[in-house]
Amino acid sequence: MKQVPDEHGRFGPFGGRYVPETLMNALMELEQSYLTYKDDPAFQQDIAYLLKQYSGRETPLYYAERLTEHLGGAKVYLKREDLNHTGAHKINNAIGQGLLAKRMGKQKVIAETGAGQHGVATATVAALLGLECKVFMGEEDTKRQQLNVFRMKLLGAEVVPVLSGTRTLKDACNEALRYWVSHVQDTFYILGSATGPHPYPMMVRNFQRIIGDETRAQILQAEGRLPEMLVAAVGGGSNAIGMFYPFIEDTDVQLVGVEAAGRGVDTEFHAATMTKGTKGVFQGSMSYLLQDEFGQVQPAHSISAGLDYPGIGPEHSYLKDIQRARYYPITDQEALDALQLLSRTEGIIPALESAHAVAQVVKLAPKMAADDIIVICLSGRGDKDVESIMAYTEGGEA
Amino acid sequence: MSNQEINGLDAAFAKLKADGRTALIPFITVGDPDPETTLDILEALEQAGADVVELGVPYSDPLADGPVIQRASERALRHGITIASCIRTAAQARERGISLPFVLFTYYNPVLQMGIEGFLQEVNAAGISGLIIPDLPFEESEEMLALADAANIKLIPLVAPTSSGRISRILDRARGFIYCVSSLGVTGERTSFHTDVDEFIASVKAQTDLPVAVGFGISSREQVQRFAELCDGAVVGSAIVRKIEDSISLLENRDTKSQALLQIRDFVAQLKL
């Protein structure tokens, strides 16, 4: 399989750099710096040190025996990204980009956040590295995720509520990009997903590939072979691409991405970009997109703030088109049911995002053989969601 | 109706040059507050002496725009405005006898969804002379530029204060005029400009024979005056869109509409040197 992206940041027809001219030089400079430090042993050592001693990697690959028994099919393993410092995989990328910002001499960082996990990870790394930090968050999400807002403030970050558009993740990204256009000379944009203009999708993937690299070594140790299937939730798609990427060449390993179907893919309230989207340019790259026939971006809906996004990273669109990965929709209700199931069978409360991946496995595992192996990327823990789950299950809309 | 052999922008800038004048280039969002009023506003802009008009296509995610134009986009989108209906509005303006050159300002995705070739055909038929696509840097514009050239539509590039080493490559592909971004940031009024901008504009001027216009943040006659000494045109966007926003209740009332249009006309007329 050919190496992607190419030098123009293209994954087949996807990716690229569709941004205002003001940002182009900054993106070129970022790419140059990244490519330089990527192969710098001292930089790699700094990352490895923080991932281990600060974030607690490697994260366990846990055999979910009771869940497996309950489902009565394939053996289910959980890659425990929820056990990272700050409670999700987002820290892997925030450490990488934070250290890069430092190397590039930038003292200020900005980030967008949906559920708040990337915002918390960025605020954490900013505190650790002594950087000034501003996090853009849709006003709607600041209400859904009040705890994370407070957490970011505790960590010394400024949280900027975004009042434009749908007041969710996509608008937080717009506002972060607008702010970056105005402050590009002294500010580093720590983008949280494998989305946006080149080099972000490539860079974020590479900072997240540690998930897949560890999984590979761990499953070989535990089972002596690679799994039949990897399953991960996709909003923008950073945990999924990090999990998938080291297995791309292993064509016997099925790659399954799970997107949010909200109240159902046949309603107006979903975030099922792969199931219902079409190709378009959004927030700096060409990818699949929820849009109307005139190219206006459609609002997304999901109970999970982290999946509530009408776009998806360009590499996922590429993997879908070359049929290397498949993508399935999971509804709010299915995700909630899976969240409860995992909580009760394993004593692990997953994030609502990760619960989507679990829900897909609830559908797939029983149809597979007992000696088949599935690894779920359990991207985050559910503490942040307890309040909205309570609101939803007590009859109201989350 | 289709473009003449001579592109409308080329003709306008040639005449301005002969007269020794600076182009006043207002920007409005099509369909704000509604499509019919857009035609009236275009008439007012022509009466005010505008030399070229930028027609902004409202978009759900206007990355390069500040709050004023974002709000205008939201208002227009509530009327179901699409890129195709914006082009129709331009054609209707021509039928009304409005003759000033039009430049369509649109984000790239609506163009892509319409299909580049079909889009250019419609643009041509509506008598639109040029295009500004703020999220299409030259690295991504090859196909667009070739097709626009074939249709005699000018693909006008943006040059930013941060473009530095990229400027010559941008200018190599430039058509119509060069749009210099006055300062870092999104569209919207600014109270002052860094003095670096003078040097930046002068360096762009020195490297091209095409007209150079400046935009982003210009909102007053004094600012138009300031930039007139340095280049060939000034774009005024958010200040006019804000004027329209402030006049919405007057524009929506049949009894006060003509008064509001006169106020918009006078506001634009006093910007003209």
XYZ file of C-alpha atoms in Angstrom:
671
model
C 0.000 0.000 0.000
C 1.343 3.423 -0.841
C 2.470 5.862 1.806
C 0.000 8.624 2.539
C -0.158 11.550 2.673
C 1.916 12.690 -0.308
C 3.921 15.916 -0.141
C 0.762 17.959 -0.770
C -0.921 16.389 2.233
C -3.154 14.220 0.036
C -4.622 10.891 1.010
C -5.782 9.964 -2.473
C -8.239 12.751 -3.327
C -8.664 13.714 0.345
C -6.773 16.110 2.597
C -4.895 19.119 1.247
C -4.722 22.634 2.638
C -7.831 24.747 2.103
C -7.197 27.694 4.400
C -6.865 31.472 4.130
C -3.570 32.616 2.659
C -2.613 34.197 6.007
C -2.164 30.695 7.491
C -0.276 29.083 4.631
C 3.198 30.061 5.728
C 2.470 28.949 9.286
C 1.350 25.531 8.016
C 4.505 25.210 5.898
C 6.648 26.189 8.860
C 4.807 23.728 11.091
C 5.305 20.937 8.576
C 9.005 21.719 8.249
C 9.525 21.796 12.013
C 7.539 18.636 12.527
C 9.475 16.753 9.852
C 12.747 17.933 11.357
C 11.914 16.952 14.940
C 10.104 13.762 13.972
C 13.484 12.140 13.394
C 15.307 13.959 16.173
C 16.218 11.424 18.893
C 16.178 14.073 21.644
C 12.639 15.129 20.712
C 11.488 11.527 20.551
C 13.071 10.885 23.940
C 11.215 13.832 25.480
C 7.922 12.510 24.130
C 8.622 8.962 25.271
C 9.587 10.179 28.745
C 6.390 12.176 29.246
C 4.170 9.463 27.815
C 5.635 6.996 30.290
C 6.368 8.957 33.449
C 3.670 11.605 33.147
C 0.763 9.969 31.341
C 1.401 6.445 32.616
C 1.919 4.607 29.340
C 1.947 1.960 28.211
C -1.771 1.576 28.762
C -2.974 -1.984 29.458
C -4.527 -4.273 26.904
C -7.192 -5.855 29.062
C -9.053 -9.066 28.266
C -12.725 -8.318 29.025
C -13.652 -11.811 30.082
C -17.086 -11.137 31.512
C -18.113 -9.007 28.525
C -16.827 -11.756 26.249
C -18.883 -14.367 28.100
C -21.929 -12.136 28.002
C -21.680 -11.631 24.245
C -20.937 -15.284 23.594
C -18.681 -14.888 20.569
C -15.270 -13.421 19.833
C -12.768 -12.671 22.593
C -12.952 -8.972 23.399
C -9.910 -6.982 24.511
C -9.963 -3.362 25.607
C -7.069 -1.027 24.867
C -7.295 1.084 27.987
C -6.639 4.616 26.718
C -9.049 5.718 29.450
C -6.256 5.048 31.943
C -4.087 7.810 30.547
C -3.506 10.922 32.617
C -6.521 13.213 31.982
C -8.639 10.196 31.096
C -8.414 9.848 27.343
C -6.123 9.277 24.372
C -6.055 13.026 23.665
C -2.990 13.498 25.880
C -0.804 11.497 23.442
C -1.229 14.180 20.804
C -1.230 17.132 23.206
C 2.162 16.071 24.584
C 3.566 15.737 21.067
C 2.275 19.059 19.792
C 3.033 20.845 23.077
C 6.661 19.766 22.916
C 6.776 20.804 19.264
C 5.368 24.248 20.143
C 8.083 24.601 22.750
C 10.792 23.575 20.267
C 9.417 26.117 17.781
C 9.689 28.835 20.407
C 5.941 29.505 20.690
C 4.838 30.559 24.168
C 1.091 30.550 23.487
C -1.103 27.652 22.497
C -4.738 27.425 21.510
C -7.039 24.442 21.093
C -10.617 23.600 20.185
C -12.602 21.112 22.188
C -15.922 19.291 21.966
C -16.401 17.026 24.968
C -13.594 18.870 26.675
C -11.116 15.985 26.629
C -8.752 17.600 24.161
C -9.175 20.944 25.927
C -8.249 19.356 29.251
C -5.307 17.528 27.692
C -4.027 20.746 26.114
C -4.538 22.777 29.304
C -2.656 20.060 31.196
C 0.295 20.020 28.834
C 0.344 23.831 28.756
C 0.584 23.869 32.552
C 3.324 21.258 32.454
C 5.371 23.094 29.848
C 4.674 26.620 31.096
C 2.695 27.741 28.035
C -0.170 30.220 27.934
C -3.347 28.405 26.889
C -6.724 29.384 25.419
C -9.365 26.764 24.667
C -12.296 27.413 22.330
C -15.436 25.500 23.197
C -18.957 25.749 21.781
C -21.303 27.343 24.295
C -23.628 24.344 23.970
C -20.744 22.049 24.964
C -19.678 24.249 27.882
C -23.121 23.495 29.326
C -22.973 19.775 28.564
C -19.473 19.487 29.999
C -19.312 21.927 32.882
C -16.886 19.797 34.836
C -14.337 19.849 32.070
C -14.709 23.629 31.764
C -13.876 23.961 35.431
C -11.028 21.492 35.090
C -9.449 23.571 32.324
C -9.762 26.713 34.406
C -8.150 24.968 37.375
C -5.265 24.103 35.101
C -4.807 27.770 34.327
C -6.320 27.844 30.843
C -8.759 30.417 29.566
C -11.936 28.854 28.189
C -13.541 30.899 25.416
C -17.222 30.011 24.872
C -18.062 30.102 21.159
C -21.399 31.689 20.308
C -21.365 31.359 16.534
C -23.144 28.778 14.353
C -24.372 25.677 16.153
C -22.223 26.466 19.229
C -20.628 23.011 19.194
C -17.330 21.450 18.145
C -17.359 22.576 14.506
C -17.810 26.185 15.561
C -15.116 25.855 18.205
C -12.770 24.734 15.378
C -13.829 27.710 13.223
C -13.206 30.111 16.062
C -9.830 28.578 16.918
C -8.809 28.918 13.257
C -10.037 32.538 13.161
C -8.087 33.321 16.308
C -5.025 31.638 14.836
C -5.282 33.788 11.688
C -5.036 36.860 13.932
C -2.230 35.569 16.168
C -0.345 33.254 13.888
C 3.033 34.796 14.598
C 3.314 33.862 18.256
C 0.653 31.180 18.699
C 0.717 27.422 18.114
C -2.593 25.751 17.331
C -2.754 22.343 19.059
C -5.420 20.710 16.905
C -6.997 17.764 18.651
C -8.165 15.452 15.930
C -6.800 13.939 12.725
C -8.609 16.656 10.781
C -7.860 20.109 9.399
C -5.266 21.221 6.871
C -2.017 19.353 6.205
C 0.157 18.603 8.190
C -2.334 18.125 11.043
C -3.988 14.862 9.918
C -0.563 13.266 9.404
C 0.987 14.715 12.536
C -1.922 13.803 14.831
C -1.988 10.280 13.394
C 1.702 9.883 14.086
C 1.373 11.153 17.667
C -1.555 8.752 18.197
C -0.067 5.695 16.503
C 1.379 4.674 19.850
C -2.090 3.225 20.569
C -1.778 0.796 17.670
C 1.924 0.164 18.160
C 1.413 -0.876 21.787
C -1.688 -2.901 20.935
C 0.251 -4.824 18.346
C 3.027 -5.786 20.744
C 0.589 -6.549 23.572
C -1.736 -8.779 21.575
C 1.239 -10.678 20.133
C 2.412 -11.264 23.666
C -1.020 -12.275 24.978
C -2.281 -14.316 22.041
C 0.741 -14.904 19.837
C -1.083 -13.471 16.847
C -2.826 -10.394 15.489
C -6.553 -9.843 16.128
C -9.298 -10.370 13.557
C -10.720 -6.929 14.170
C -9.987 -3.497 15.615
C -12.921 -1.283 16.583
C -12.749 2.417 17.438
C -15.139 5.373 17.622
C -14.727 8.151 15.049
C -15.665 11.788 15.407
C -12.739 13.481 13.717
C -11.051 10.108 14.086
C -7.801 10.531 16.039
C -8.017 7.514 18.351
C -9.206 5.357 15.463
C -6.436 6.361 13.092
C -3.886 5.940 15.884
C -5.180 2.428 16.491
C -5.537 1.495 12.794
C -2.397 2.948 11.285
C 0.178 0.372 12.472
C -2.124 -2.386 11.136
C -2.852 -0.895 7.697
C -0.566 -3.364 5.924
C -1.984 -6.336 7.854
C -4.925 -6.833 5.555
C -6.243 -9.775 7.588
C -6.997 -7.386 10.430
C -10.396 -5.793 9.835
C -10.578 -2.105 10.711
C -13.959 -0.898 11.958
C -14.773 2.752 12.665
C -17.939 3.602 14.564
C -19.680 6.917 14.050
C -22.556 8.544 15.904
C -26.020 7.929 14.476
C -27.612 10.170 17.108
C -31.348 9.570 17.004
C -30.943 7.530 13.824
C -29.355 7.968 10.394
C -32.782 8.483 8.834
C -33.549 11.435 11.109
C -31.987 14.900 10.853
C -30.205 14.334 14.154
C -27.036 12.361 13.616
C -23.304 12.731 13.024
C -22.973 9.825 10.575
C -20.510 11.437 8.171
C -19.485 8.209 6.450
C -22.978 6.748 6.171
C -24.739 9.912 5.015
C -22.022 12.372 3.968
C -20.604 13.389 0.596
C -17.198 14.702 -0.458
C -16.498 18.310 0.328
C -14.020 20.824 1.689
C -14.423 21.679 5.343
C -12.101 23.271 7.893
C -9.033 22.989 5.757
C -9.304 19.629 4.068
C -11.222 17.567 1.541
C -13.083 14.693 3.150
C -16.551 13.267 3.641
C -18.914 15.818 5.087
C -22.514 16.266 6.198
C -23.763 18.984 3.876
C -26.763 19.979 1.819
C -26.797 19.924 -1.987
C -25.592 23.546 -2.045
C -22.484 22.879 0.009
C -23.710 24.332 3.306
C -22.441 22.281 6.237
C -25.261 20.548 8.130
C -25.391 20.567 11.911
C -24.493 17.227 13.499
C -26.116 15.627 16.510
C -24.888 13.110 19.030
C -25.332 12.524 22.727
C -21.548 12.422 22.733
C -20.059 15.906 22.397
C -16.835 14.412 21.063
C -18.567 12.760 18.108
C -20.912 15.676 17.430
C -19.049 16.799 14.311
C -20.171 16.941 10.650
C -16.708 16.179 9.227
C -14.121 13.420 9.553
C -10.364 13.159 9.117
C -9.246 12.785 5.479
C -7.326 9.552 6.047
C -10.525 7.844 7.186
C -12.266 8.947 3.984
C -9.355 7.459 2.091
C -9.475 4.170 4.034
C -13.204 3.958 3.344
C -12.805 4.569 -0.393
C -10.017 2.019 -0.809
C -12.142 -0.315 1.323
C -9.434 -0.876 3.896
C -11.709 0.205 6.749
C -15.473 0.034 7.235
C -17.599 2.512 9.138
C -20.858 1.838 10.949
C -23.375 4.107 12.699
C -24.453 3.610 16.333
C -27.381 5.501 17.878
C -27.423 7.444 21.149
C -29.543 4.725 22.710
C -27.290 1.879 21.544
C -24.283 3.726 22.946
C -25.994 4.250 26.296
C -26.964 0.591 26.483
C -23.388 -0.422 25.738
C -22.102 2.015 28.355
C -24.283 0.355 30.977
C -23.330 -3.111 29.814
C -19.605 -2.415 30.084
C -20.087 -0.717 33.452
C -21.952 -3.723 34.845
C -19.947 -6.543 33.333
C -16.450 -5.094 33.739
C -16.710 -2.238 36.228
C -15.462 0.168 33.594
C -17.534 3.258 32.789
C -16.467 4.270 29.282
C -16.765 7.730 27.767
C -19.878 8.112 25.605
C -17.586 8.322 22.585
C -15.934 4.979 23.367
C -19.333 3.451 24.226
C -20.168 3.736 20.506
C -17.292 1.384 19.730
C -18.443 -1.016 22.446
C -21.980 -0.947 20.996
C -20.708 -2.016 17.579
C -18.862 -4.913 19.200
C -22.082 -5.902 20.986
C -23.510 -6.351 17.468
C -20.500 -8.028 15.865
C -18.911 -10.262 18.509
C -21.784 -12.754 18.873
C -21.555 -13.501 15.117
C -17.875 -14.318 15.341
C -16.091 -17.495 16.411
C -14.949 -18.039 19.996
C -11.308 -18.005 18.972
C -11.629 -14.749 17.015
C -10.145 -11.680 18.676
C -11.530 -8.143 18.720
C -9.682 -5.177 20.226
C -11.756 -2.136 21.157
C -10.014 1.181 21.557
C -11.495 2.360 24.829
C -10.515 5.936 24.074
C -11.709 7.621 27.256
C -13.338 7.215 30.622
C -16.929 8.148 31.355
C -16.604 10.326 34.449
C -17.161 13.473 32.402
C -20.429 12.070 31.034
C -22.120 10.930 34.206
C -24.222 14.065 34.455
C -25.516 13.997 30.879
C -26.186 10.254 31.105
C -28.232 10.916 34.226
C -30.206 13.615 32.434
C -30.844 11.331 29.452
C -31.795 8.205 31.338
C -34.125 10.104 33.643
C -36.385 10.839 30.705
C -34.974 14.101 29.453
C -32.838 14.810 26.434
C -29.162 14.960 27.314
C -26.055 38.046 -21.228
C -22.387 37.087 -21.165
C -19.044 38.702 -20.589
C -17.713 40.790 -23.433
C -14.314 40.116 -24.918
C -12.866 42.641 -22.492
C -13.392 41.528 -18.905
C -15.397 44.076 -16.923
C -12.735 44.321 -14.229
C -9.969 45.021 -16.729
C -12.089 47.732 -18.332
C -12.930 49.318 -14.972
C -9.332 49.384 -13.745
C -8.082 50.696 -17.108
C -10.506 53.588 -16.871
C -9.628 54.285 -13.235
C -5.984 54.374 -14.171
C -6.622 56.769 -17.048
C -8.598 59.010 -14.680
C -5.996 58.721 -11.940
C -8.548 57.466 -9.417
C -8.603 54.765 -6.751
C -11.255 52.052 -6.939
C -13.843 51.929 -4.185
C -14.890 48.292 -3.837
C -17.797 47.678 -1.481
C -18.615 44.169 -0.247
C -22.119 43.036 0.569
C -23.560 39.646 1.523
C -26.104 38.539 -1.068
C -29.536 37.935 0.436
C -28.923 40.108 3.496
C -31.447 41.059 4.668
C -33.319 39.488 1.688
C -32.664 38.918 -2.039
C -34.962 41.684 -3.292
C -33.306 44.261 -1.046
C -29.894 43.128 -2.288
C -30.892 44.393 -5.738
C -31.932 47.734 -4.246
C -28.663 47.963 -2.337
C -26.680 47.228 -5.498
C -28.496 50.105 -7.191
C -27.615 52.344 -4.252
C -23.962 51.278 -4.462
C -23.840 52.125 -8.151
C -25.425 55.510 -7.496
C -22.886 56.090 -4.723
C -20.099 55.703 -7.256
C -18.753 52.261 -6.365
C -16.309 51.057 -9.013
C -16.538 47.290 -8.456
C -18.768 45.306 -6.071
C -17.889 42.141 -4.202
C -20.909 39.867 -3.881
C -20.470 37.667 -0.824
C -22.017 34.197 -0.987
C -23.323 33.361 2.497
C -21.743 30.244 3.967
C -22.373 28.148 7.055
C -18.715 28.155 8.129
C -17.098 31.443 7.032
C -13.555 30.879 8.322
C -12.092 34.125 7.039
C -14.885 36.335 8.332
C -15.405 38.242 11.543
C -18.674 38.555 13.481
C -20.358 41.203 11.279
C -20.184 39.173 8.073
C -20.897 35.954 10.000
C -24.176 37.463 11.171
C -25.016 38.658 7.651
C -24.398 35.114 6.380
C -26.700 33.664 9.001
C -29.461 36.132 8.086
C -29.108 35.367 4.378
C -29.052 31.603 4.935
C -32.337 31.860 6.802
C -33.822 33.006 3.462
C -32.538 29.822 1.826
C -29.900 31.669 -0.202
C -27.615 29.333 -2.157
C -24.633 29.931 -4.387
C -26.897 29.444 -7.409
C -29.396 31.995 -6.147
C -26.563 34.487 -5.535
C -25.540 34.146 -9.167
C -29.187 34.648 -10.190
C -29.284 37.828 -8.112
C -26.300 39.106 -10.103
C -28.114 38.305 -13.354
C -31.221 40.120 -12.103
C -29.088 43.135 -11.238
C -27.887 43.204 -14.838
C -31.508 43.072 -16.031
C -32.185 46.099 -13.863
C -29.458 47.927 -15.726
C -26.794 47.836 -13.011
C -23.549 47.822 -14.936
C -20.716 47.982 -12.382
C -18.370 44.976 -12.429
C -19.160 42.120 -10.052
C -16.702 39.931 -8.183
C -18.168 36.871 -6.475
C -16.648 36.167 -3.030
C -17.333 32.562 -2.076
C -15.851 29.794 0.009
C -14.748 26.811 -2.033
C -17.170 24.107 -0.927
C -20.338 25.601 -2.473
C -18.435 25.896 -5.778
C -17.308 22.278 -5.568
C -20.818 21.035 -4.876
C -22.192 22.989 -7.833
C -19.415 21.593 -10.031
C -16.667 23.967 -11.171
C -17.587 23.979 -14.868
C -21.299 24.461 -14.359
C -20.555 27.145 -11.797
C -18.324 29.063 -14.208
C -20.936 28.859 -16.962
C -23.542 30.395 -14.669
C -21.096 33.009 -13.425
C -20.283 33.960 -16.987
C -23.910 34.126 -18.043
C -24.695 36.388 -15.080
C -22.062 38.904 -16.129
C -19.756 38.322 -13.148
C -16.157 39.261 -13.959
C -14.104 37.805 -11.139
C -13.906 35.385 -8.224
C -12.358 35.534 -4.774
C -12.162 32.185 -2.983
C -10.566 32.837 0.409
C -9.911 29.201 1.299
C -8.307 28.232 -2.003
C -4.554 28.933 -1.835
C -2.601 28.568 -5.063
C -1.486 25.042 -4.181
C -5.107 23.906 -4.506
C -6.297 26.208 -7.304
C -4.740 24.779 -10.458
C -7.929 23.301 -11.921
C -10.032 26.281 -10.895
C -7.594 28.728 -12.464
C -7.385 26.878 -15.782
C -11.157 26.638 -16.098
C -11.692 30.256 -14.990
C -9.133 31.450 -17.537
C -10.947 29.564 -20.270
C -14.176 31.305 -19.239
C -12.549 34.777 -19.059
C -13.345 34.958 -15.350
C -10.582 36.422 -13.203
C -9.457 34.369 -10.211
C -8.307 37.115 -7.854
C -5.732 35.995 -5.278
C -5.371 37.095 -1.684
C -1.911 38.092 -0.500
C -1.326 38.279 3.244
C 1.313 40.058 5.324
C 2.566 36.565 6.170
C 2.846 35.462 2.527
C 6.480 36.658 2.201
C 8.262 33.939 0.220
C 5.026 32.923 -1.477
C 4.276 36.302 -3.034
C 5.984 35.760 -6.389
C 4.221 32.418 -6.891
C 0.884 34.016 -6.026
C 1.501 36.894 -8.420
C 2.473 34.511 -11.237
C -1.029 33.090 -11.106
C -2.876 36.335 -10.354
C -5.713 37.594 -12.543
C -7.845 40.746 -12.452
C -6.296 42.441 -9.442
C -4.359 41.556 -6.323
C -6.249 41.587 -3.038
C -3.826 42.512 -0.254
C -4.995 41.588 3.223
C -4.251 44.664 5.365
C -3.339 42.813 8.534
C -3.489 39.452 10.261
C -6.953 38.302 11.159
C -10.445 37.926 9.801
C -12.659 40.515 8.135
C -13.954 43.320 10.337
C -13.368 46.956 11.137
C -10.020 47.959 12.612
C -9.245 51.211 14.346
C -5.663 51.355 13.140
C -3.185 49.581 10.913
C 0.399 48.654 11.574
C 2.868 50.762 9.597
C 4.374 47.530 8.223
C 1.393 47.348 5.907
C 2.739 50.249 3.808
C 5.933 48.398 3.111
C 4.023 45.196 2.394
C 1.733 46.863 -0.155
C 4.643 48.683 -1.773
C 6.514 45.415 -2.194
C 3.496 43.760 -3.823
C 2.992 46.807 -6.081
C 6.602 46.630 -7.169
C 6.262 43.017 -8.274
C 3.145 43.205 -10.443
C 1.592 45.164 -13.277
C -1.907 44.238 -12.126
C -3.919 46.662 -9.978
C -3.496 46.170 -6.221
C -6.408 46.636 -3.817
C -6.351 46.477 -0.029
C -9.051 45.068 2.186
C -9.860 43.725 5.695
C -10.675 46.378 8.245
C -11.127 49.475 6.082
C -14.188 51.308 7.357
C -13.767 55.068 7.004
C -12.992 57.702 4.425
C -9.728 58.473 6.236
C -8.655 54.846 5.914
C -9.615 54.741 2.223
C -7.552 57.904 1.780
C -4.611 56.354 3.625
C -4.521 53.344 1.323
C -5.332 55.269 -1.855
C -1.857 56.742 -1.692
C -0.331 53.282 -1.724
C -2.407 51.283 -4.186
C -5.220 51.147 -6.725
C -8.268 50.156 -4.740
C -9.833 49.806 -1.300
C -12.344 47.145 -0.286
C -14.877 48.139 2.365
C -16.881 45.205 3.673
C -17.872 44.892 7.317
C -18.537 48.633 7.716
C -21.128 48.528 4.915
C -22.576 45.218 6.061
C -22.905 46.704 9.553
C -24.646 49.750 8.085
C -27.097 47.377 6.393
C -27.540 45.443 9.637
C -28.294 48.641 11.525
C -30.898 49.545 8.882
C -32.739 46.230 8.803
C -35.904 47.408 10.503
C -36.036 50.435 8.186
C -35.330 48.261 5.138
C -38.096 45.855 6.049
C -40.697 48.609 6.385
C -42.185 49.729 3.077
C -42.528 53.317 4.312
C -38.923 53.698 5.368
C -37.118 51.484 2.857
C -36.164 54.228 0.394
C -34.898 56.386 3.245
C -32.698 53.520 4.474
C -31.342 52.925 0.964
C -30.475 56.617 0.715
C -28.579 56.377 3.990
C -26.615 53.377 2.700
C -25.941 55.223 -0.552
C -24.723 58.301 1.321
C -22.518 56.220 3.606
C -20.812 54.631 0.610
C -20.659 57.913 -1.337
C -18.729 59.617 1.445
C -16.133 56.823 1.317
C -15.410 57.711 -2.273
C -12.496 60.027 -2.797
